[in-house]
Coordinates of N, CA and C in Angstrom, one line a residue:
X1075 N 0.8 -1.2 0.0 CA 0.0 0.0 0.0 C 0.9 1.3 0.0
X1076 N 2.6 1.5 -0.7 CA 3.2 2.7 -0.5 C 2.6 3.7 -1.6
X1077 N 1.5 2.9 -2.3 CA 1.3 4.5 -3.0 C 0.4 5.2 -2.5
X1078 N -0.2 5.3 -1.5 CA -1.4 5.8 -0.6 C -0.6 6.4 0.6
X1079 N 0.6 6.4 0.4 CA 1.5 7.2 2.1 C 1.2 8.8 1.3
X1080 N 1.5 9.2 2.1 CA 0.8 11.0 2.1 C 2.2 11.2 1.5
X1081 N 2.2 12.0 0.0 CA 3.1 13.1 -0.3 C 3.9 14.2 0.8
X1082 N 4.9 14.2 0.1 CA 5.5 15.4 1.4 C 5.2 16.9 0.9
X1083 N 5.7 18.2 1.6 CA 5.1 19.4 1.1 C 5.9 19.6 -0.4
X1084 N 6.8 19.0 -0.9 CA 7.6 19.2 -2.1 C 6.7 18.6 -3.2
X1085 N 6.6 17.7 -2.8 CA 5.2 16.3 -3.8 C 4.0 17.3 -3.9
X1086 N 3.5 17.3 -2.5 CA 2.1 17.6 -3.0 C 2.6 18.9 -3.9
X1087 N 2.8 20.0 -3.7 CA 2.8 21.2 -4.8 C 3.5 20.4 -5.8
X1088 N 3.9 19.9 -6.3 CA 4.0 19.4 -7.5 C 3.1 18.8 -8.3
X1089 N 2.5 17.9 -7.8 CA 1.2 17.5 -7.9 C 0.3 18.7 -8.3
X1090 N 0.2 19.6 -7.3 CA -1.3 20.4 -7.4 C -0.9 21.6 -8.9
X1091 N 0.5 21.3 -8.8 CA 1.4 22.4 -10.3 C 0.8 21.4 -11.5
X1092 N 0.8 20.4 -11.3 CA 0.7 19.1 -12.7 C -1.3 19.5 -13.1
X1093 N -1.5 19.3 -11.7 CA -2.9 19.3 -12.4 C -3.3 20.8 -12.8
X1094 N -2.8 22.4 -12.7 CA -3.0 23.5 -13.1 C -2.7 24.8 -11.9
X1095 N -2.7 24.0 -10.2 CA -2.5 25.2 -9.7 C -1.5 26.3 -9.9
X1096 N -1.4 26.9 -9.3 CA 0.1 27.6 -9.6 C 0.5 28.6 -8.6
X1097 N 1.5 28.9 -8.7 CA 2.4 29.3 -7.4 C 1.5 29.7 -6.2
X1098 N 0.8 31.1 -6.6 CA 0.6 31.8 -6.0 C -0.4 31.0 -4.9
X1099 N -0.8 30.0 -4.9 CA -1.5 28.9 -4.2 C -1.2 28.2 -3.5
X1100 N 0.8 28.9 -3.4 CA 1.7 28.1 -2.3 C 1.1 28.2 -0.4
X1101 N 1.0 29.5 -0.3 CA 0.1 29.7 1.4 C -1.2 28.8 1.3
X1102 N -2.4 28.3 0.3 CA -2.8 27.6 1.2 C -2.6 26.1 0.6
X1103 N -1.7 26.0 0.6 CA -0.9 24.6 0.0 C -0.7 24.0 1.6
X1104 N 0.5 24.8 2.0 CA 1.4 24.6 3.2 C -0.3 24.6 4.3
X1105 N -0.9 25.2 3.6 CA -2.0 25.3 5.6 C -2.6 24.1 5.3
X1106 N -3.2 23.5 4.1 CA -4.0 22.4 4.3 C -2.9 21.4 4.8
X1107 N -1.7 21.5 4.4 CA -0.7 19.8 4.5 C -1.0 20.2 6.4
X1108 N -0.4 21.1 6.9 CA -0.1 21.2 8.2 C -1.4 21.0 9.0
X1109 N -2.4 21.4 8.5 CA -3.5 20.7 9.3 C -3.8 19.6 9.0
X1110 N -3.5 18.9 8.1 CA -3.7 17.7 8.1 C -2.5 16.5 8.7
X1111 N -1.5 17.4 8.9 CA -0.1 16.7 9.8 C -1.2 16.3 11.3
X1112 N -1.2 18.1 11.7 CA -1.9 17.9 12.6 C -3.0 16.7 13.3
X1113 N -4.0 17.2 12.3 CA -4.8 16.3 12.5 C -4.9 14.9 12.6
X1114 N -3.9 14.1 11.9 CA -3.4 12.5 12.0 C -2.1 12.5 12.3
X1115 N -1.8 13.2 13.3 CA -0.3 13.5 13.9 C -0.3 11.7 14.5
X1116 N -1.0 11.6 15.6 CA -0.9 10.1 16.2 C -0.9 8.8 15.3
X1117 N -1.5 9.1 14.2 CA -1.6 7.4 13.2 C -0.1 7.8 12.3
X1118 N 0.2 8.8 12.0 CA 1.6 9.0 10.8 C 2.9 9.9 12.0
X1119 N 2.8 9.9 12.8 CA 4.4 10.2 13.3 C 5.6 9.9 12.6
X1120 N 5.4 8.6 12.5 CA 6.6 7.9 11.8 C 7.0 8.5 10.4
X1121 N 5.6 8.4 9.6 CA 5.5 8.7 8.2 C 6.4 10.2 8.1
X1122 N 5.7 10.9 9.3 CA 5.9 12.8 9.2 C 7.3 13.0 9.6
X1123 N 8.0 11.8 10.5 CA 9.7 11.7 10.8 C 10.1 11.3 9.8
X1124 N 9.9 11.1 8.6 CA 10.8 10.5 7.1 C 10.7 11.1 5.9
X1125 N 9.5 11.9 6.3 CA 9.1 13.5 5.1 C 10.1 14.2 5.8
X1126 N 10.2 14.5 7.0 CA 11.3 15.7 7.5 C 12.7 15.5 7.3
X1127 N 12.9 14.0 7.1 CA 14.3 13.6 6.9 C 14.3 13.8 5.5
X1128 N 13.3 13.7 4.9 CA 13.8 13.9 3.2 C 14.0 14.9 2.9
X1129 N 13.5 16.3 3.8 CA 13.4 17.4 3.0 C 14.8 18.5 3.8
X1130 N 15.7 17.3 4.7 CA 16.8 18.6 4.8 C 17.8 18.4 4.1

């Protein structure tokens, strides 16, 4: 089931760029991912420690 792990914030805007968003749609890019970190903080910890390790 790894194609259903949640994109990281670099993925998803690329994604949302493929299908037509575009830049300027980067602020509420970042607010939906982070409330949704939030929000399933307890079932994806793990997940959200290995997006952070990719992205430094």
């Amino acid at each position: 089931m790894d194609e259903f792990k949640k994109p990281t914030p670099k993925e998803f805007s690329e994604m949302l760029k493929a299908i037509g968003f575009v830049d300027s749609t980067h602020k509420y890019e970042f607010f939906y991912i982070e409330r949704d970190l939030v929000k399933h903080k307890q079932f994806d910890e793990e997940l959200d420690i290995h997006n952070e390790d990719n992205n430094t």
